[in-house]
Coordinates of C-alpha atoms in Angstrom, one line a residue:
Chain A
M1 CA 116.2 98.0 66.7
T2 CA 118.1 99.3 69.0
D3 CA 119.6 97.6 71.7
Q4 CA 117.3 97.3 74.6
N5 CA 120.2 96.9 77.2
S6 CA 121.4 99.8 76.1
Y7 CA 119.1 101.4 78.2
P8 CA 121.0 104.2 80.7
Q9 CA 121.8 102.8 83.7
F10 CA 122.6 105.9 85.4
R11 CA 120.5 108.3 83.6
T12 CA 121.5 111.9 84.8
E13 CA 119.0 114.4 84.9
S14 CA 119.2 117.7 84.0
G15 CA 122.0 119.9 85.3
A16 CA 123.1 116.6 87.2
K17 CA 125.7 115.6 84.5
G18 CA 129.0 115.8 85.7
T19 CA 128.7 116.4 89.1
A20 CA 129.5 115.3 92.2
R21 CA 125.7 114.4 92.6
T22 CA 125.8 111.4 89.6
G23 CA 129.2 110.6 91.0
L24 CA 126.9 109.8 94.4
R25 CA 124.1 108.3 92.4
V26 CA 126.4 106.1 91.2
A27 CA 128.3 105.3 94.3
F28 CA 124.2 104.5 95.9
A29 CA 123.2 102.3 92.6
P30 CA 123.8 98.9 94.1
V31 CA 121.6 100.2 97.1
R32 CA 118.9 101.2 94.7
Y33 CA 119.2 98.1 92.8
A34 CA 119.1 96.1 96.3
A35 CA 115.9 97.9 97.4
R36 CA 113.9 97.8 94.0
W37 CA 115.2 93.8 94.1
L38 CA 113.9 93.4 97.8
A39 CA 110.7 95.6 96.9
G40 CA 109.9 92.9 94.2
H41 CA 111.3 94.2 91.4
R42 CA 113.4 91.1 89.5
D43 CA 114.3 93.4 86.4
V44 CA 116.0 96.1 88.6
R45 CA 117.6 97.8 85.1
Q46 CA 113.7 99.1 84.1
T47 CA 113.5 102.7 84.7
P48 CA 111.4 103.2 87.7
I49 CA 107.7 104.0 87.1
V50 CA 108.0 106.5 90.3
P51 CA 110.3 109.4 89.0
P52 CA 112.9 109.5 91.5
Q53 CA 113.0 113.1 91.5
S54 CA 109.3 113.0 92.4
V55 CA 110.0 112.2 95.8
A56 CA 111.3 114.9 98.2
G57 CA 114.3 112.4 98.7
T58 CA 117.3 114.5 99.6
A59 CA 115.3 115.6 102.7
L60 CA 113.6 112.5 103.7
V61 CA 117.1 110.9 103.5
A62 CA 118.5 113.6 106.0
V63 CA 115.9 112.8 108.4
I64 CA 116.1 109.1 108.2
A65 CA 120.0 109.9 108.2
I66 CA 119.4 111.7 111.4
M67 CA 117.0 109.5 113.1
S68 CA 119.2 106.1 112.5
F69 CA 122.2 108.1 114.1
L70 CA 119.8 109.0 117.1
A71 CA 118.7 105.7 117.3
C72 CA 122.0 104.0 116.9
L73 CA 123.5 106.2 119.8
T74 CA 120.2 105.5 122.1
L75 CA 120.8 101.9 121.3
A76 CA 124.7 101.8 122.2
A77 CA 124.1 103.6 125.3
V78 CA 121.5 101.3 126.3
T79 CA 123.6 98.3 125.4
M80 CA 126.5 99.9 127.1
V81 CA 124.6 100.7 130.6
F82 CA 123.0 97.3 130.2
E83 CA 127.1 95.7 130.1
Q84 CA 128.2 97.9 132.7
A85 CA 125.3 97.1 135.0
Q86 CA 126.1 93.4 134.4
L87 CA 129.7 93.9 135.1
W88 CA 129.0 95.9 138.5
E89 CA 126.6 92.9 139.6
S90 CA 129.0 90.3 138.8
D91 CA 131.7 92.2 140.8
V92 CA 129.4 92.7 143.8
S93 CA 127.9 89.4 143.9
S94 CA 131.3 87.7 143.6
E95 CA 132.0 88.1 147.3
L96 CA 130.3 88.9 151.0
T97 CA 131.3 90.2 153.6
V98 CA 131.3 88.9 157.3
Q99 CA 131.5 91.4 160.2
I100 CA 132.0 90.9 163.5
R101 CA 131.3 93.3 166.5
P102 CA 133.9 93.4 169.3
T103 CA 131.7 92.3 172.3
D104 CA 133.1 92.5 176.1
G105 CA 135.0 89.3 177.3
V106 CA 134.9 87.6 173.8
D107 CA 138.6 87.3 172.2
I108 CA 137.5 88.8 169.2
D109 CA 140.5 86.9 167.1
F110 CA 139.4 83.5 168.7
E111 CA 135.7 84.2 167.0
I112 CA 137.2 85.3 163.6
E113 CA 139.0 82.3 163.2
R114 CA 135.8 80.1 164.1
A115 CA 134.0 82.4 161.9
I116 CA 136.4 81.8 158.7
R117 CA 136.3 78.0 159.5
I118 CA 132.6 77.7 159.8
T119 CA 132.5 79.6 156.2
E120 CA 134.8 77.8 154.7
R121 CA 132.6 74.8 155.0
E122 CA 129.8 75.9 153.2
P123 CA 129.8 74.7 149.5
G124 CA 130.5 77.6 146.9
I125 CA 132.8 79.3 149.1
G126 CA 136.2 80.2 147.7
R127 CA 139.2 82.3 149.2
V128 CA 138.3 83.6 152.8
R129 CA 140.8 86.2 154.3
A130 CA 140.3 88.3 157.4
M131 CA 141.0 92.0 157.3
D132 CA 143.8 92.5 159.9
E133 CA 144.1 96.1 162.1
T134 CA 146.2 97.8 159.3
D135 CA 143.6 97.2 157.0
G136 CA 141.0 98.4 158.8
A137 CA 143.2 101.4 159.9
A138 CA 143.7 102.0 156.0
L139 CA 139.9 102.1 155.5
L140 CA 139.1 104.3 158.0
E141 CA 141.8 107.1 157.4
P142 CA 140.0 109.2 155.1
W143 CA 137.5 109.6 158.0
L144 CA 139.4 109.2 161.2
G145 CA 143.1 110.4 160.1
A146 CA 146.3 108.3 159.9
G147 CA 148.4 106.9 162.7
L148 CA 145.2 105.3 164.4
D149 CA 145.1 102.5 166.9
L150 CA 142.0 100.8 166.0
S151 CA 142.5 98.3 169.7
E152 CA 141.5 101.6 171.7
L153 CA 138.1 102.1 169.4
P154 CA 135.2 99.2 169.2
V155 CA 135.8 98.7 165.6
P156 CA 134.0 95.8 164.0
R157 CA 136.1 93.6 162.2
L158 CA 135.6 92.1 158.8
I159 CA 136.1 88.8 156.9
I160 CA 135.9 89.1 153.1
V161 CA 134.6 85.8 151.3
D162 CA 135.1 85.2 147.4
I163 CA 131.9 83.2 146.3
D164 CA 133.4 80.5 143.6
N165 CA 129.7 79.3 142.7
P166 CA 126.8 81.6 143.5
A167 CA 124.6 78.7 142.4
T168 CA 125.5 76.0 145.3
L169 CA 126.1 79.0 147.9
D170 CA 123.1 79.5 150.2
V171 CA 123.6 82.5 152.3
G172 CA 120.9 82.1 154.5
R173 CA 122.1 79.1 156.1
L174 CA 125.8 80.8 156.1
R175 CA 124.2 83.6 158.1
A176 CA 122.4 81.2 160.4
N177 CA 125.6 78.7 160.9
L178 CA 127.4 81.8 162.0
S179 CA 124.7 83.7 164.5
D180 CA 124.3 80.3 165.9
S181 CA 128.3 80.1 166.8
I182 CA 129.5 83.6 166.7
T183 CA 128.4 86.3 168.9
G184 CA 127.6 89.5 167.2
V185 CA 128.1 88.5 163.7
S186 CA 126.7 89.8 160.3
V187 CA 126.7 88.9 156.9
D188 CA 126.4 91.4 154.0
D189 CA 126.0 89.9 150.8
H190 CA 125.6 93.5 149.0
G191 CA 121.8 92.5 148.0
I192 CA 121.0 96.3 148.5
W193 CA 123.6 97.6 146.4
I194 CA 123.0 95.0 143.7
D195 CA 119.2 95.8 144.0
Q196 CA 119.8 99.5 143.3
L197 CA 122.2 98.8 140.5
K198 CA 119.1 96.6 139.0
R199 CA 116.5 99.6 139.5
I200 CA 118.8 102.2 138.0
A201 CA 120.2 99.8 135.0
N202 CA 116.0 98.9 134.6
V203 CA 115.3 102.9 134.8
T204 CA 117.9 103.8 132.1
I205 CA 117.6 100.8 130.0
A206 CA 113.8 101.6 129.4
T207 CA 114.2 105.3 129.4
G208 CA 116.7 104.4 126.5
I209 CA 113.9 102.1 124.7
G210 CA 111.4 104.7 125.1
I211 CA 113.4 107.3 123.2
F212 CA 114.1 104.5 120.7
L213 CA 110.7 103.8 120.0
L214 CA 110.1 107.8 119.9
V215 CA 113.0 108.2 117.5
L216 CA 111.1 105.3 115.4
A217 CA 107.9 106.9 115.6
A218 CA 109.3 110.0 114.6
T219 CA 110.9 108.6 111.3
C220 CA 107.2 106.8 110.2
L221 CA 105.5 110.1 110.6
S222 CA 107.8 111.8 108.6
V223 CA 108.0 108.7 105.8
V224 CA 104.0 109.2 105.9
F225 CA 104.2 113.0 104.8
A226 CA 106.9 112.2 102.5
T227 CA 104.6 109.5 101.1
R228 CA 101.9 111.5 100.9
G229 CA 103.6 114.4 99.2
A230 CA 104.7 112.1 96.7
M231 CA 101.7 110.6 96.0
A232 CA 100.3 113.9 95.6
G233 CA 102.9 115.0 93.1
N234 CA 102.5 111.8 91.2
Q235 CA 98.7 111.7 90.5
V236 CA 99.4 111.6 86.9
V237 CA 101.3 108.4 87.2
I238 CA 99.0 106.9 89.6
S239 CA 95.9 107.7 87.2
V240 CA 98.1 106.4 84.5
L241 CA 99.0 103.5 86.2
H242 CA 95.2 102.4 87.3
F243 CA 93.8 103.2 83.3
V244 CA 96.6 100.5 82.7
G245 CA 94.9 97.9 84.5
A246 CA 97.6 98.1 87.4
L247 CA 96.9 96.4 90.9
N248 CA 96.6 98.6 93.6
R249 CA 99.3 96.4 95.5
Y250 CA 101.6 96.8 92.4
I251 CA 101.2 100.7 92.4
A252 CA 102.1 100.4 96.3
R253 CA 105.0 98.3 95.1
E254 CA 106.2 100.9 92.9
F255 CA 106.7 103.8 95.9
Q256 CA 107.9 101.3 98.5
G257 CA 111.0 100.1 95.8
R258 CA 111.7 104.2 95.7
F259 CA 110.8 104.7 99.7
L260 CA 113.0 101.4 100.6
F261 CA 115.7 102.7 98.4
I262 CA 115.5 106.2 100.5
G263 CA 115.4 104.0 103.9
L264 CA 118.3 102.5 103.2
K265 CA 120.4 104.7 102.0
G266 CA 119.8 107.2 105.1
G267 CA 119.9 104.6 107.3
L268 CA 123.1 103.7 106.0
I269 CA 124.9 107.1 106.4
G270 CA 123.2 107.5 109.9
C271 CA 125.0 104.0 111.1
I272 CA 127.9 104.5 109.2
A273 CA 128.2 108.3 110.9
A274 CA 127.3 106.8 114.7
A275 CA 130.1 104.1 113.9
T276 CA 132.6 107.0 113.2
F277 CA 131.2 109.0 116.1
F278 CA 132.2 105.5 118.4
V279 CA 135.3 105.0 117.0
V280 CA 136.5 108.5 116.9
G281 CA 135.1 109.2 120.1
G282 CA 136.6 106.4 121.7
G283 CA 139.9 107.9 121.0
L284 CA 139.0 111.2 122.0
L285 CA 138.4 109.9 125.6
G286 CA 141.9 109.1 125.9
F287 CA 142.4 112.7 126.6
L288 CA 140.3 112.1 129.7
E289 CA 142.1 109.9 131.3
G290 CA 142.1 110.0 134.9
P291 CA 145.3 109.3 137.5
S292 CA 144.1 105.8 138.3
G293 CA 144.3 105.0 134.1
G294 CA 140.5 105.1 133.2
S295 CA 138.5 108.0 131.9
P296 CA 135.8 109.6 134.6
F297 CA 133.7 108.3 131.4
Q298 CA 135.0 104.8 131.0
A299 CA 134.7 104.1 135.2
L300 CA 130.5 105.1 135.1
F301 CA 129.9 103.6 131.8
G302 CA 132.5 101.3 130.7
G303 CA 134.1 101.2 127.2
F304 CA 133.4 103.8 125.0
S305 CA 134.0 101.3 121.6
L306 CA 132.1 100.2 118.5
T307 CA 132.2 96.1 120.4
P308 CA 130.6 93.3 118.2
L309 CA 127.2 93.9 120.2
V310 CA 127.0 97.2 119.4
F311 CA 127.7 96.7 115.6
T312 CA 125.1 94.6 115.8
G313 CA 122.8 96.5 117.3
F314 CA 123.9 99.2 114.4
V315 CA 123.0 96.8 111.7
L316 CA 119.7 95.9 113.2
V317 CA 118.8 99.8 113.3
L318 CA 119.7 100.0 109.5
I319 CA 117.3 97.2 109.1
L320 CA 114.7 98.0 111.1
V321 CA 114.3 101.8 109.7
S322 CA 114.7 100.3 106.4
A323 CA 111.8 98.2 106.7
L324 CA 109.8 100.4 109.0
T325 CA 110.0 103.0 105.7
A326 CA 109.1 100.5 103.1
A327 CA 106.3 99.0 105.4
T328 CA 105.0 102.8 106.3
T329 CA 105.3 103.7 102.9
R330 CA 103.1 100.5 101.6
M331 CA 100.3 101.1 103.9
T332 CA 100.2 104.5 103.5
V333 CA 99.9 104.2 99.5
E334 CA 97.3 101.0 100.0
R335 CA 95.3 103.2 102.3
Y336 CA 95.4 106.0 100.0
L337 CA 94.1 104.2 96.8
A338 CA 91.9 101.9 98.7
T339 CA 89.9 105.7 98.4
V340 CA 90.5 106.4 94.6
Q341 CA 88.9 104.4 91.7
Chain B
M1 CA 79.7 94.1 75.6
I2 CA 78.3 97.3 76.8
R3 CA 74.8 98.6 77.9
F4 CA 73.6 101.8 79.1
E5 CA 69.9 102.0 80.2
N6 CA 68.6 105.4 81.8
V7 CA 72.1 106.4 83.0
G8 CA 72.4 109.9 84.7
L9 CA 75.5 111.6 86.0
R10 CA 75.9 114.6 88.5
Y11 CA 78.9 116.3 89.9
G12 CA 77.9 116.7 93.8
M13 CA 74.9 118.4 94.2
G14 CA 75.2 120.2 90.8
P15 CA 73.3 119.8 87.6
E16 CA 72.7 116.3 85.7
V17 CA 75.4 116.8 83.1
L18 CA 73.9 113.0 81.4
R19 CA 70.5 112.3 81.7
D20 CA 68.7 109.5 80.5
I21 CA 71.5 107.9 78.2
S22 CA 70.4 104.7 77.1
F23 CA 72.7 102.4 74.2
Q24 CA 74.6 99.4 73.4
I25 CA 77.6 98.9 72.1
A26 CA 78.1 95.4 70.4
P27 CA 81.2 93.4 69.8
R28 CA 83.2 94.7 66.7
S29 CA 81.2 97.7 66.2
F30 CA 82.7 101.3 65.3
Q31 CA 81.0 104.6 67.0
F32 CA 81.8 108.0 67.1
L33 CA 80.6 109.8 69.8
T34 CA 80.1 113.5 69.2
G35 CA 79.1 116.8 70.4
P36 CA 79.7 120.4 70.9
S37 CA 82.2 121.3 73.9
G38 CA 80.8 120.4 77.3
A39 CA 78.0 118.3 76.1
G40 CA 79.2 115.5 78.3
K41 CA 81.4 113.3 75.7
T42 CA 84.7 112.9 78.7
S43 CA 82.0 112.5 81.1
L44 CA 80.6 109.3 79.2
L45 CA 84.1 108.1 78.5
R46 CA 84.7 108.2 82.0
L47 CA 81.5 105.9 82.9
L48 CA 82.5 103.4 80.1
F49 CA 85.9 103.2 81.7
L50 CA 84.6 103.0 85.2
S51 CA 86.5 106.0 86.5
M52 CA 83.2 107.2 87.7
R53 CA 79.9 105.6 89.0
P54 CA 76.6 106.8 87.8
S55 CA 74.1 109.0 90.1
R56 CA 71.4 106.9 88.2
G57 CA 70.6 103.9 85.9
L58 CA 72.4 100.8 84.9
I59 CA 75.7 100.7 83.0
S60 CA 76.8 97.0 82.1
I61 CA 80.0 96.2 81.0
F62 CA 80.9 92.7 80.0
G63 CA 78.1 91.5 81.7
K64 CA 79.2 92.8 85.0
D65 CA 76.7 95.9 86.9
A66 CA 79.3 98.7 87.0
V67 CA 78.1 99.5 90.4
K68 CA 78.8 96.5 91.6
I69 CA 82.6 96.0 90.4
G70 CA 84.7 96.0 93.2
N71 CA 88.2 97.9 93.7
D72 CA 89.7 94.5 93.2
E73 CA 88.1 93.6 90.2
L74 CA 88.4 97.0 88.0
P75 CA 92.1 96.2 87.0
E76 CA 91.0 93.5 85.4
I77 CA 88.1 95.0 83.5
R78 CA 90.2 97.8 82.4
R79 CA 92.9 95.5 81.3
R80 CA 90.2 94.7 78.4
I81 CA 89.5 98.4 77.8
G82 CA 92.3 100.3 75.8
I83 CA 91.7 104.2 76.4
V84 CA 93.2 107.4 74.6
F85 CA 93.3 110.6 76.6
Q86 CA 93.1 114.0 74.8
D87 CA 96.2 114.9 76.8
F88 CA 98.2 111.8 76.2
R89 CA 99.3 110.9 79.8
L90 CA 102.5 109.7 78.8
L91 CA 104.9 109.4 81.6
D92 CA 107.6 112.0 80.9
H93 CA 110.3 110.1 82.2
M94 CA 109.9 106.9 80.7
T95 CA 110.9 106.5 77.0
T96 CA 108.7 106.0 74.4
Y97 CA 109.1 102.3 74.5
E98 CA 108.4 102.1 78.1
N99 CA 105.2 104.2 77.8
V100 CA 104.0 101.8 75.3
A101 CA 105.0 98.4 77.2
L102 CA 103.5 99.9 80.4
P103 CA 100.1 98.0 80.3
L104 CA 102.4 94.6 80.0
R105 CA 104.6 95.5 82.4
V106 CA 102.1 96.3 85.3
Q107 CA 101.2 93.0 84.6
G108 CA 104.0 91.3 85.7
M109 CA 105.1 90.2 82.2
D110 CA 108.9 89.4 81.7
E111 CA 110.4 92.1 79.3
T112 CA 111.6 89.3 77.0
R113 CA 108.1 88.0 76.2
Y114 CA 106.7 91.4 75.2
R115 CA 109.9 93.4 73.3
S116 CA 109.2 92.0 69.8
D117 CA 105.2 92.8 70.2
V118 CA 106.2 96.2 71.4
V119 CA 108.9 97.2 69.1
E120 CA 106.4 95.8 66.3
L121 CA 103.6 98.1 67.4
L122 CA 105.4 100.9 67.5
D123 CA 106.7 100.2 63.7
W124 CA 103.1 99.7 63.1
V125 CA 102.2 103.2 64.2
G126 CA 105.0 104.8 62.7
L127 CA 107.2 105.4 65.8
G128 CA 109.6 102.1 65.2
E129 CA 112.6 105.3 65.0
R130 CA 111.5 107.1 68.1
M131 CA 111.1 104.2 70.5
H132 CA 114.1 105.3 73.0
V133 CA 113.0 109.2 73.3
L134 CA 111.3 110.8 76.0
P135 CA 107.7 111.9 75.4
P136 CA 108.8 115.9 75.7
I137 CA 110.8 115.4 72.7
L138 CA 107.9 114.1 70.7
S139 CA 105.5 115.9 68.7
G140 CA 101.9 116.1 69.1
G141 CA 101.6 114.0 66.4
E142 CA 104.0 111.1 67.5
K143 CA 102.7 111.3 71.4
Q144 CA 99.2 110.7 70.2
R145 CA 100.3 107.4 68.4
A146 CA 102.3 106.6 71.3
A147 CA 99.5 106.8 73.3
I148 CA 97.2 105.0 70.9
A149 CA 100.2 102.0 70.8
R150 CA 99.7 102.0 74.6
A151 CA 96.2 101.6 74.3
L152 CA 96.5 98.9 72.0
I153 CA 99.3 96.6 73.5
G154 CA 97.3 95.0 75.9
R155 CA 95.1 94.0 72.9
P156 CA 91.9 95.3 74.5
D157 CA 88.2 94.3 73.7
I158 CA 87.2 97.6 73.2
L159 CA 89.2 101.0 72.7
L160 CA 88.0 104.5 73.7
A161 CA 89.7 107.4 72.3
D162 CA 88.8 111.2 73.6
E163 CA 89.7 113.7 70.9
P164 CA 92.4 111.8 69.4
T165 CA 92.7 114.2 66.3
G166 CA 92.3 117.4 68.4
N167 CA 96.4 117.6 68.2
V168 CA 97.1 116.9 64.8
D169 CA 96.9 118.5 61.4
P170 CA 93.8 117.0 59.1
P171 CA 96.2 114.9 56.9
L172 CA 97.4 112.7 60.1
A173 CA 94.3 112.9 61.5
R174 CA 92.3 110.8 58.4
R175 CA 95.7 108.7 59.0
L176 CA 94.5 108.0 62.9
L177 CA 91.2 107.5 61.8
R178 CA 92.0 104.8 59.2
L179 CA 94.5 103.1 61.9
F180 CA 91.3 103.1 64.2
I181 CA 89.4 101.5 61.1
E182 CA 92.1 98.8 60.4
L183 CA 91.9 98.1 64.2
N184 CA 88.0 97.6 64.0
K185 CA 88.3 95.3 61.0
L186 CA 91.1 93.4 63.2
G187 CA 88.4 92.7 65.7
T188 CA 88.5 95.9 68.1
T189 CA 85.3 97.7 69.2
V190 CA 86.3 101.4 68.7
V191 CA 84.5 104.6 70.3
I192 CA 85.6 107.7 69.4
A193 CA 85.3 110.9 71.1
T194 CA 85.3 114.0 68.7
H195 CA 83.6 117.5 67.8
D196 CA 85.4 116.9 64.4
L197 CA 82.2 117.1 62.2
A198 CA 84.0 117.3 58.8
L199 CA 86.3 114.4 60.0
I200 CA 83.2 112.0 60.9
D201 CA 81.5 113.0 58.0
Q202 CA 84.1 111.2 55.7
F203 CA 83.3 108.0 57.4
D204 CA 79.5 106.4 56.9
T205 CA 79.7 104.9 60.9
R206 CA 77.4 104.7 64.0
R207 CA 77.6 108.1 65.4
F208 CA 76.2 109.0 68.8
V209 CA 75.3 112.6 69.6
L210 CA 75.5 114.5 72.9
K211 CA 73.9 117.7 73.1
D212 CA 72.6 119.2 76.8
G213 CA 73.3 116.0 78.2
R214 CA 71.0 114.0 76.1
L215 CA 72.0 111.3 73.7
Q216 CA 70.9 110.5 69.9
I217 CA 71.8 107.8 68.1
Y218 CA 72.3 108.0 64.2
D219 CA 72.8 104.3 62.8

């Protein structure tokens, strides 16, 4: 007999021989074998029972690649916003401001010294420093112009307080202690800003997750239509499998293996494209650098780069898209087979 | 083994294509099913193969009421029935060897367990040299023999063949029939549907004759 192991491993279809398409088939062979193994085929060398050319594979690979690309971008955007919001929050909440308004008959410099002493006694407090009149003038310069003499104006004086340990600091007690001793004092812990930042970040993240889910839903629907098309085109295969005594779950597994390969291939292309987009995009953003050194995009959204977290997200997208493709196919096939004898 | 009692079959709301069909098929028996084209031979085979349910009457297959057999039980029963279709229904993208091995492959058997059986059977039906050829390359007779080999590889209790000699010349038809008779001698129940009366006349065996949806039996 002829050696069974001599089955063509990469059988070329008519017209495909010697073309770039054959090269791609060979390049994706490990992915194809992995998909068949994951679908439950332990002898991956056997010819697939569902003919590969009977599935609208190229179109579906393109759809899944585009969807994976969009899913990756959405996930990366959500990650970037989340990371940046965390950064903003930690920046803002790492300090608070004590403001003392001038009051008639009160020595404001003496009050500032007292306020600093009271503040320094509180646990969790780091460096405490008062802004002098020159710093105050610099802050107001954009509105009131240069050469300002603050002594002529009732301008409040500010004390900048660095927070070493937010867990031990009780802002309410600090506020009460200062109010009891100092006239015209107020404490701003930037809570309003933090709340607004959190709200904006949460809305952005929720929107991103919504878009991400819509992309996945669109992918599933595409797979459903493609599976139905594949089943319609493989009626003979299905009938033959039925009359040789194949279980419905065996038939579903055959289709699942094929579609898992398509999902993996499309997902891989989409994720690699997204990673490339991030690497190239990060480089291009360098051209937009502002006078302060960072680009406006970086100022708003932080670094546009392939961080380990973003990369992990891309891998998760690949796994999720492939698994969804396989599961959707299996469900579609099993539901169809339940209606036929 | 198989029992039909007053079985009727209609497609949708149309007239009955099979009427009051009653017969029994005993184990290790051999019978021809014949009748003019359109008499209902293929419909009767479909009922035997459980790809259709009767409109009325009782069909008992391997002791089970056909109407009560669920979709989850069908594969097990079909593995006991070998069927050869008139149009062969070989999968064109798989080699002759893979087509013949298909019933064992879908049972989850490892190829090393069935390889020698498949090769031996292919040799027996005269396709030993054609096992790595794709079906579109095979001649009509070779396809027919490949389809027969596929039906036999699982050692079924009963073999149903729909016009197995319809696409071959008379000498090959006689050879195929001798193959079926040999199988029957080895213990397989055989039902052959054909309208080739000249061929049937060469063998003295039981005949089911279908005409206008009714069945007459000549033992």
